Amino acid sequence: QLQLVETGGDLVQPGGSLRLSCAAAGFASGGYDIGWFQQAPGKDRGAKIRGISCISPTGNTDYADSVKGRFTMSKDNATNTVYLTMNSLKPEDTGVYVCAAGPSRSSFCLTIEGSYAAWGRGTQVTVSS
């Protein structure tokens, strides 16, 4: 059974940093596209979710324009874990961050919700002074 568990969310001041982890179980995450999505505060997943970043099996990454230069994805295939390092955090980065896995179709990944089949439950990130 595919399982994804996110950790690392916290309350942080604007300008601060966090590192989120997405631990995979039941499959080798290194062979899949892994994406991070932000669910806006107060909305269920179906109502408002935004693609933040993704990483392909070959290590290619893609980022939403709003986080380019601030967020970095990386992965450790040995521990089956994917990371999202978040720097220079802004209040608009607040939300539940969910990781997802999907079949890889090319050397490049997409931050499109429909491309992913397995989802974690998310970890809360709050950016506030």
Phi, psi and omega in degrees: 000127179288133180219139177231130182232121181262142175218167174109351179292152183194175171269127183220150178283155175306138184091351182278184184226154174215157169234117177268146177240146176231105181265127181259146177219145178089356177197163178270105186298338181295343180264006184235158165287134175241129181239154171246135181232148178250126175257124186295151179302136175081004182243141173283169190298325182287341186276312186207107178222141185232132177290130182255311183196166176206162177221136182267170177301332180276358179093000175292142181236159175217146184225148171295148182304325185291344182242357180301134181086347180246324183252147178222131175262145174211169179213154176235099183295332182294326179255003178058041184231140176244144184239151171232109178268123187243116179244164178049049186295145181240158178305326180289353174279354180299138177159180173270126181259124185241135173257153184216154179236143179211162180296140178274129182249348179201185178282356180241142180259169180231143176265057180244125186307319184291350180276355187241139186249331182244135186229144171275184180267342175101163176224138187277129173244124178235123180248109185201148176266000000 
